[in-house]
Short mmCIF file of C-alpha atoms and ligand atoms in Angstrom, two decimals:
data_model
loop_
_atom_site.label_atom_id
_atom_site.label_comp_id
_atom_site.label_asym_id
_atom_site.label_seq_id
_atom_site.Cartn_x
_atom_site.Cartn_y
_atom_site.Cartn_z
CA UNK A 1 -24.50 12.35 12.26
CA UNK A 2 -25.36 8.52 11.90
CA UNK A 3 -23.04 7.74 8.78
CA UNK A 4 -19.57 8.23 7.65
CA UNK A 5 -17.95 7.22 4.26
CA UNK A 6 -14.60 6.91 3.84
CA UNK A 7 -11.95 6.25 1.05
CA UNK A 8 -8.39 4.66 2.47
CA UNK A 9 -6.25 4.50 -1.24
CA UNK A 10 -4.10 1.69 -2.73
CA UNK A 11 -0.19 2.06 -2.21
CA UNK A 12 3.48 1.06 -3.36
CA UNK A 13 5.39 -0.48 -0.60
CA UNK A 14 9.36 -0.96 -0.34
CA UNK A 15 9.41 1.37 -3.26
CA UNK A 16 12.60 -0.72 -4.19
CA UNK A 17 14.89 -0.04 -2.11
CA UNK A 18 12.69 0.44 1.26
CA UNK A 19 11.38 -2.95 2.24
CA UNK A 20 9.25 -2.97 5.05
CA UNK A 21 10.13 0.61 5.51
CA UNK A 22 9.12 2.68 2.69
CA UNK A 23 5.73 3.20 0.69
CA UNK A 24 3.64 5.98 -1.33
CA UNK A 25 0.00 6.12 -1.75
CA UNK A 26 -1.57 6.40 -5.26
CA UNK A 27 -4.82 7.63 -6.84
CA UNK A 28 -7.27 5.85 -8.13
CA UNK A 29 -7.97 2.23 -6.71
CA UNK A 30 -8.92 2.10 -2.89
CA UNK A 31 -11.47 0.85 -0.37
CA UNK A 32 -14.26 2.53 0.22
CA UNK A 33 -15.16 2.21 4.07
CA UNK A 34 -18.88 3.06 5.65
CA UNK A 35 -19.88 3.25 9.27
CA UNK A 36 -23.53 3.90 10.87
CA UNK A 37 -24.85 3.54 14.35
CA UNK A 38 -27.04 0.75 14.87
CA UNK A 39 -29.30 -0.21 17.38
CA UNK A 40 -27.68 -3.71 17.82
CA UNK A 41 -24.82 -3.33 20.42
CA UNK A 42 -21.38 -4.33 19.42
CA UNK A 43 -19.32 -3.88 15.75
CA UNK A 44 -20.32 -5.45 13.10
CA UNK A 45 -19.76 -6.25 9.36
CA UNK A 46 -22.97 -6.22 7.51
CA UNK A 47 -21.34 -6.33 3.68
CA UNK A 48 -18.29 -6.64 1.58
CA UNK A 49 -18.61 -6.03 -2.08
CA UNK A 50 -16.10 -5.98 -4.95
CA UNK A 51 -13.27 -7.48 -5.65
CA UNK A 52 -12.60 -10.50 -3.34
CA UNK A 53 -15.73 -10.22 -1.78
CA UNK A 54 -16.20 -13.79 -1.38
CA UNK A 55 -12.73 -14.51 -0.17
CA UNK A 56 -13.37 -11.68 2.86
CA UNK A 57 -14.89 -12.67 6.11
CA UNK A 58 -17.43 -10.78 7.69
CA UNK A 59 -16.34 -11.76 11.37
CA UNK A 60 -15.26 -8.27 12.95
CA UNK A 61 -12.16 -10.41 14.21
CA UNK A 62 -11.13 -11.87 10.86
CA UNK A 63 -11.32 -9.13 8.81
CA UNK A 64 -8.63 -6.52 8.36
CA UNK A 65 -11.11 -3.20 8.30
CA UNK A 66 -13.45 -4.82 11.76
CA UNK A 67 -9.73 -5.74 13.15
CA UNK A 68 -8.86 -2.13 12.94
CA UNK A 69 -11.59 -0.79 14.15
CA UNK A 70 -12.23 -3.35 17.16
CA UNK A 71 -9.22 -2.32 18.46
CA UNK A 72 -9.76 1.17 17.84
CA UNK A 73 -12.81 1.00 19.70
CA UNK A 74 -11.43 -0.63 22.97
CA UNK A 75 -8.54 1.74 23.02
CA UNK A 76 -11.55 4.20 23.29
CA UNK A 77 -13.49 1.93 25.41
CA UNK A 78 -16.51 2.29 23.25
CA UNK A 79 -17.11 -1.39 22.64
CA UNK A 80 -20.19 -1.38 23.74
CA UNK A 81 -21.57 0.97 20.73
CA UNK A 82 -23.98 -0.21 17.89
CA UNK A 83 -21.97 0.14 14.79
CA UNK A 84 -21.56 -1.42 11.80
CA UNK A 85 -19.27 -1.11 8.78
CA UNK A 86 -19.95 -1.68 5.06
CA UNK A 87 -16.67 -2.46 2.94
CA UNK A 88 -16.69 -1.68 -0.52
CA UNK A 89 -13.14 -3.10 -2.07
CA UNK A 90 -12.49 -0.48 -5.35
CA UNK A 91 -9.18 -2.26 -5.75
CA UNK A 92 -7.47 -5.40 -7.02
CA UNK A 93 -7.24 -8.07 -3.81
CA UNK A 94 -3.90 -10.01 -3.63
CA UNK A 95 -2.36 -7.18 -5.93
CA UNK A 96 0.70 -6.12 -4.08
CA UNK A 97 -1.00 -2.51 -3.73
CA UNK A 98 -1.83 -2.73 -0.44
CA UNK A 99 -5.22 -3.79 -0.37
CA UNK A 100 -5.54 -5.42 3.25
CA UNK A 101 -4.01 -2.11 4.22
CA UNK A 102 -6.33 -0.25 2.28
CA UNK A 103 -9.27 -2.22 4.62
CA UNK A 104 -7.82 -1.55 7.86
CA UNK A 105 -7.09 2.13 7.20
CA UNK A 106 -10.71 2.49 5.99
CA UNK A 107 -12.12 0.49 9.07
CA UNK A 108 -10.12 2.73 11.87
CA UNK A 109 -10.79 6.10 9.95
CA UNK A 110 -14.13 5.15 8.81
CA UNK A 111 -14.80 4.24 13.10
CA UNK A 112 -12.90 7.35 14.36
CA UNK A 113 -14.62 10.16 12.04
CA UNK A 114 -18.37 8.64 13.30
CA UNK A 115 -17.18 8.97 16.60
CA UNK A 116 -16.05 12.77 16.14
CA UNK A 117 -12.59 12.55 15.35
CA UNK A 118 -11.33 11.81 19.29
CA UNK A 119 -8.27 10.83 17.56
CA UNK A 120 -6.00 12.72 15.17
CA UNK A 121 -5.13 10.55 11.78
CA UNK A 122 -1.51 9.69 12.90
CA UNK A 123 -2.78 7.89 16.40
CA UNK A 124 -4.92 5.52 14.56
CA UNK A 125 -2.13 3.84 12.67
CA UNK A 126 -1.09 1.52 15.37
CA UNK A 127 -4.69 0.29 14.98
CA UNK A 128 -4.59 0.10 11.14
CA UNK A 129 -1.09 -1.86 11.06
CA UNK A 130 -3.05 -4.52 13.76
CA UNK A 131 -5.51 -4.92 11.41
CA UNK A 132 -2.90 -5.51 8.71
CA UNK A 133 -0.95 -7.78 10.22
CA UNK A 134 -3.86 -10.59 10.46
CA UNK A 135 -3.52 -10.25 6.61
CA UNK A 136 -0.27 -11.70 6.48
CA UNK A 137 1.22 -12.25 9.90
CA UNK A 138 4.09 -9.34 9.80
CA UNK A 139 3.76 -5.95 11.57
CA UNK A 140 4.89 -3.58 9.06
CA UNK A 141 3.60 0.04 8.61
CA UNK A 142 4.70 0.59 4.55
CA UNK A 143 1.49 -0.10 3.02
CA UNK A 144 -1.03 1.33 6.24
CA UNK A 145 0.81 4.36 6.86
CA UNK A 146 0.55 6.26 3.18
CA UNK A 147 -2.61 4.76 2.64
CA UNK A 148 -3.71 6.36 6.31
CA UNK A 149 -1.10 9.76 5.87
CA UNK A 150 -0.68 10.06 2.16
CA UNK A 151 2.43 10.82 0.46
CA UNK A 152 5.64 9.20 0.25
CA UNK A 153 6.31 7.68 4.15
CA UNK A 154 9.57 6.15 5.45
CA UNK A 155 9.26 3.90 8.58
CA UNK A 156 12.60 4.01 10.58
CA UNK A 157 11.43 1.74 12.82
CA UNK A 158 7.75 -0.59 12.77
CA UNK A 159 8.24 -1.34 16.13
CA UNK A 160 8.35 1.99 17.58
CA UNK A 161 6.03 3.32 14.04
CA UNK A 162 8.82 6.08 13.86
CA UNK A 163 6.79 7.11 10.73
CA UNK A 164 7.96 10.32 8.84
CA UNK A 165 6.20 12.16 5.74
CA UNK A 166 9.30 12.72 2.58
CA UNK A 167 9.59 15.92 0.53
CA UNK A 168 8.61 14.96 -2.83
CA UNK A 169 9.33 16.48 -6.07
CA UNK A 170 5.58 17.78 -8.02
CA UNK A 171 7.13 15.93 -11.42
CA UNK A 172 7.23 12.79 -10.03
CA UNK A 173 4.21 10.00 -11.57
CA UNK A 174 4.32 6.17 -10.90
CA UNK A 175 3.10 3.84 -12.99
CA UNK A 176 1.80 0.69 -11.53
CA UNK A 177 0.88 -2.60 -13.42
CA UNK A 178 -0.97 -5.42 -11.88
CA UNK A 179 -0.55 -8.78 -14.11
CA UNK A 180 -3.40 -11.15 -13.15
CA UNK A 181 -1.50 -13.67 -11.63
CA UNK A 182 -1.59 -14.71 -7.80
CA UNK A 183 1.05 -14.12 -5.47
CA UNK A 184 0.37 -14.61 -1.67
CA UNK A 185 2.43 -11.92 0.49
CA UNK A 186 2.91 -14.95 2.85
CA UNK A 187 4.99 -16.91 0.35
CA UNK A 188 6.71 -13.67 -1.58
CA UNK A 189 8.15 -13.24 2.08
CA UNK A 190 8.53 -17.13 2.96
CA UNK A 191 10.87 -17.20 -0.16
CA UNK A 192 13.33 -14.48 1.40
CA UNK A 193 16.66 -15.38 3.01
CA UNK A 194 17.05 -13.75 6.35
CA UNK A 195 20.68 -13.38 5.21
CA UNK A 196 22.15 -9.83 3.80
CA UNK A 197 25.77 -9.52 2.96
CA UNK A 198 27.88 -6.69 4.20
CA UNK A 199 28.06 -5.37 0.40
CA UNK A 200 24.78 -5.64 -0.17
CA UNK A 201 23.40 -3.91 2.95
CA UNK A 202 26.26 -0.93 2.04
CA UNK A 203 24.92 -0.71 -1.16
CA UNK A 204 21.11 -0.78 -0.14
CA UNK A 205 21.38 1.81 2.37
CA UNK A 206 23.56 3.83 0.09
CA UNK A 207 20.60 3.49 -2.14
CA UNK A 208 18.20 4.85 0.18
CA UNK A 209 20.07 7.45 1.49
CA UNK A 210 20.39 8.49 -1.97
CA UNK A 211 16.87 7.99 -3.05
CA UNK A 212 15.75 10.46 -0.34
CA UNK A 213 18.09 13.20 -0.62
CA UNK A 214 17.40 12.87 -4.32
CA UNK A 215 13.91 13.08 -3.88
CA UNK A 216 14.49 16.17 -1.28
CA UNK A 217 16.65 17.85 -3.70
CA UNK A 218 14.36 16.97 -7.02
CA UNK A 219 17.79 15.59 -8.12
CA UNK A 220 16.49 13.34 -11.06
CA UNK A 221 19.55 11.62 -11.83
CA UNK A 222 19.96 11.02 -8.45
CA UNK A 223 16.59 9.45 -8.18
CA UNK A 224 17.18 7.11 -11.13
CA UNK A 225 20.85 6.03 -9.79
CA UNK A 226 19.32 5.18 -6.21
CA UNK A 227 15.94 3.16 -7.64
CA UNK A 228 18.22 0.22 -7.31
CA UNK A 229 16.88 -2.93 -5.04
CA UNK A 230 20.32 -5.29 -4.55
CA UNK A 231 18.14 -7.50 -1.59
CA UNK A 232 14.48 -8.40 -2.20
CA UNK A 233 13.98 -7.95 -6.19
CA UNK A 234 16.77 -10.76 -7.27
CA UNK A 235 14.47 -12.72 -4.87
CA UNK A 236 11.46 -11.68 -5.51
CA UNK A 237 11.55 -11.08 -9.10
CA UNK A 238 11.18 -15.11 -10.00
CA UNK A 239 7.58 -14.99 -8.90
CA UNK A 240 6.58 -12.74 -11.31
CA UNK A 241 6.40 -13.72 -15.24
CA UNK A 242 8.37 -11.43 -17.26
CA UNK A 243 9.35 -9.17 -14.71
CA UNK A 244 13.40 -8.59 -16.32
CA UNK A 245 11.55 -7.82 -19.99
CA UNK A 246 9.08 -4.94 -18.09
CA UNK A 247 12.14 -3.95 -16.57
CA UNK A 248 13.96 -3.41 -19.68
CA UNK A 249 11.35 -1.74 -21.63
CA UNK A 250 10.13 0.79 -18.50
CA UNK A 251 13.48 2.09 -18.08
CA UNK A 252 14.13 2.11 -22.44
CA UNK A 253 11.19 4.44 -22.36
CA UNK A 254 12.45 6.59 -19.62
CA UNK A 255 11.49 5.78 -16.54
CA UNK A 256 13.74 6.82 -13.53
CA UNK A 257 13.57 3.20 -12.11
CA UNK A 258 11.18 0.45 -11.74
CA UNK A 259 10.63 -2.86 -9.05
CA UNK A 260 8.39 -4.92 -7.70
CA UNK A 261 5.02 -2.86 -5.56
CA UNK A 262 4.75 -4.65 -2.46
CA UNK A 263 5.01 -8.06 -2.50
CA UNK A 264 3.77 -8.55 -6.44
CA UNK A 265 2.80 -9.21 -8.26
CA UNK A 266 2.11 -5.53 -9.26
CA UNK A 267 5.47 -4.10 -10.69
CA UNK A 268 5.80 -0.18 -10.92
CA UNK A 269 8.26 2.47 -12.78
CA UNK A 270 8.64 6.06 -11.19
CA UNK A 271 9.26 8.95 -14.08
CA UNK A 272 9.48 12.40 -13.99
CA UNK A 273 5.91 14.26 -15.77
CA UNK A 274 3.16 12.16 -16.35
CA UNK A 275 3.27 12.32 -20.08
CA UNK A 276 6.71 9.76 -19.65
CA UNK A 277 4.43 7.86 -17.07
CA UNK A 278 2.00 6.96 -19.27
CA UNK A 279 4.07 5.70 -22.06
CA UNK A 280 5.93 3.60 -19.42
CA UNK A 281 3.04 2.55 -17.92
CA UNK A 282 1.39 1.30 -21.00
CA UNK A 283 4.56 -0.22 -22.55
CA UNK A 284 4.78 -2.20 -19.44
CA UNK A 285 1.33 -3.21 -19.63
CA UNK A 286 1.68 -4.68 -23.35
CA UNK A 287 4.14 -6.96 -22.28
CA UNK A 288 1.96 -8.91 -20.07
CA UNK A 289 -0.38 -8.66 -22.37
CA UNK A 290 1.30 -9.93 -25.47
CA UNK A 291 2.22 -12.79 -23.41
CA UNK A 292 -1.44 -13.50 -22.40
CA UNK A 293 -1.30 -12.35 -19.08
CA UNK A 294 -4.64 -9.83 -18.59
CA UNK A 295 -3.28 -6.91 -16.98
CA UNK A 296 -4.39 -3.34 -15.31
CA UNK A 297 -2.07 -0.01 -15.85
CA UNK A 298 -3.05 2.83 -13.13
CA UNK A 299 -0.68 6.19 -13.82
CA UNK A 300 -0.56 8.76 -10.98
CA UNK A 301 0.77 11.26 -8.93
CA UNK A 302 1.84 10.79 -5.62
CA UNK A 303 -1.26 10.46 -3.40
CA UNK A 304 -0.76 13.02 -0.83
CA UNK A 305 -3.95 13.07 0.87
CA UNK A 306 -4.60 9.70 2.27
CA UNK A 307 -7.56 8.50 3.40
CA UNK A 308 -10.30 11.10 2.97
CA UNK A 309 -13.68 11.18 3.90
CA UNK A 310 -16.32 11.14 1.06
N1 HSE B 401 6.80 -4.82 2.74
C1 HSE B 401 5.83 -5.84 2.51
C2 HSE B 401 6.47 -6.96 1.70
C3 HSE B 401 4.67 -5.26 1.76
O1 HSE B 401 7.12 -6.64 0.70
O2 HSE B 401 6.32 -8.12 2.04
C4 HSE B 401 3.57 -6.26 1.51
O3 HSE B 401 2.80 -6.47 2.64
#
């Protein structure tokens, strides 16, 4: 075998109530990730195309998916291979869906399948979050590790990537809207106070306690009480042009909750069937749109596969 392809999906981080620490995978937008033997030694990047193409450097060290897989490929001390990777971005860039994740899952998978698989999925996500963080500076697993595991994952601790996989009800569809306007993830976290107060962290962490037994227990109501952000969202939220009137109009057409994906400017609503998620989803949408602001809807289950290989 002298070629792999690989897809690594988009995902929700935070998922409200979860920053840095919670994120689900989606279907639909993703990177697509190749890798061939060559006869030149080293890694290389010999394309990026898609969205953000231009903005994307080609130097392996630079670049989220040849970050990944660099460091992959010393931890398997097989630098001195000919490889090089082709990344094709199927997925908005500076979205808040995880597309630098997205890269570095696809560069690290993409590496390790060509190579044989020496390494199961779950050891190559502290090489996927090191090619994340040159994205934005942080080490935080909530975008990486469902776009590497699938699913809904919690991180209890990024340090450590403590990384666990969340029972998730079959009902449950998000719908996630990406206004074309620019957000950096560097400012949406420069503009948080490193300050919680003692109520709010009791009622965040009652939140997510909630959220997960609710999801555990398919305990709707539950669900919909928990989807409650009392930390990052009044923060956040500013950035983002009509973000209370999306709000109001996801949840008046049922959704169990809505909040900001990621760092924005994408906003998403979870609902139970996908019937609900679609009208949410496309009620959201029209309110960007009405107020000029272009806009993409994607509705979907819960992504539980991950990155696959095509
Ligand atoms: N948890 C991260 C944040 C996700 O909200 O800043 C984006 O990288």
């Amino acid at each position: 075998m002298n070629e792999v392809r690989v897809f690594a999906p988009a995902s929700v981080a935070n998922v409200a109530v979860g920053f840095d620490i919670l994120g689900f995978a989606i279907h639909g937008p993703g990177d697509e990730v190749v890798a061939r033997f060559v006869d030149q030694k080293g890694l290389s990047i010999k394309t990026i195309t898609g969205v953000g193409e231009k903005k994307l450097p080609l130097e392996v060290e630079k670049n989220t998916a040849g970050y990944s897989a660099l460091k992959l490929l010393e931890e398997l001390q097989e630098t001195d291979r000919g490889i090089e990777l082709e990344i094709h971005k199927k997925m908005p860039f500076g979205s808040g869906l995880g597309s630098s994740a997205a890269s570095a899952v696809g560069g690290a998978f993409a590496v390790n399948e060509l190579l044989g698989a020496p390494l199961d999925k779950k050891a190559l996500l502290p090489f996927a979050v090191l090619g994340e963080q040159i994205a934005d500076g942080a080490y935080h697993a909530d975008n990486v590790a469902p776009s590497l595991l699938g699913g809904l994952t919690l991180i209890r601790s990024n340090e450590e990537l403590d990384v666990h996989s969340i029972a998730l009800p079959q009902e449950l569809y998000a719908s996630v809207v990406y206004p074309y306007v620019e957000i950096l993830t560097k400012d949406a976290r420069d503009v948080l106070s490193d300050q919680v107060s003692l109520t709010q962290c009791i009622k965040q962490c009652g939140n997510l306690a909630g959220l997960l037994i609710g999801l555990q227990n398919e305990d709707f109501g539950l669900i919909s009480r928990s989807l409650n952000d009392v930390i990052i969202e009044p923060q956040r939220s500013k950035l983002i042009p009509h973000f209370a009137k999306v709000k109001e109009i996801a949840i008046k057409k049922g959704a169990l909750g809505y909040s900001i994906s990621g760092a924005g400017p994408s906003v998403f609503a979870l609902s139970r069937g996908e019937e609900t998620a679609k009208i949410v989803g496309k009620s959201m949408q029209q309110v960007f749109i009405n107020a000029g602001i272009n806009a993409d809807l994607f509705v979907s289950p819960i992504n539980k596969d991950g990155a696959t290989r095509l």
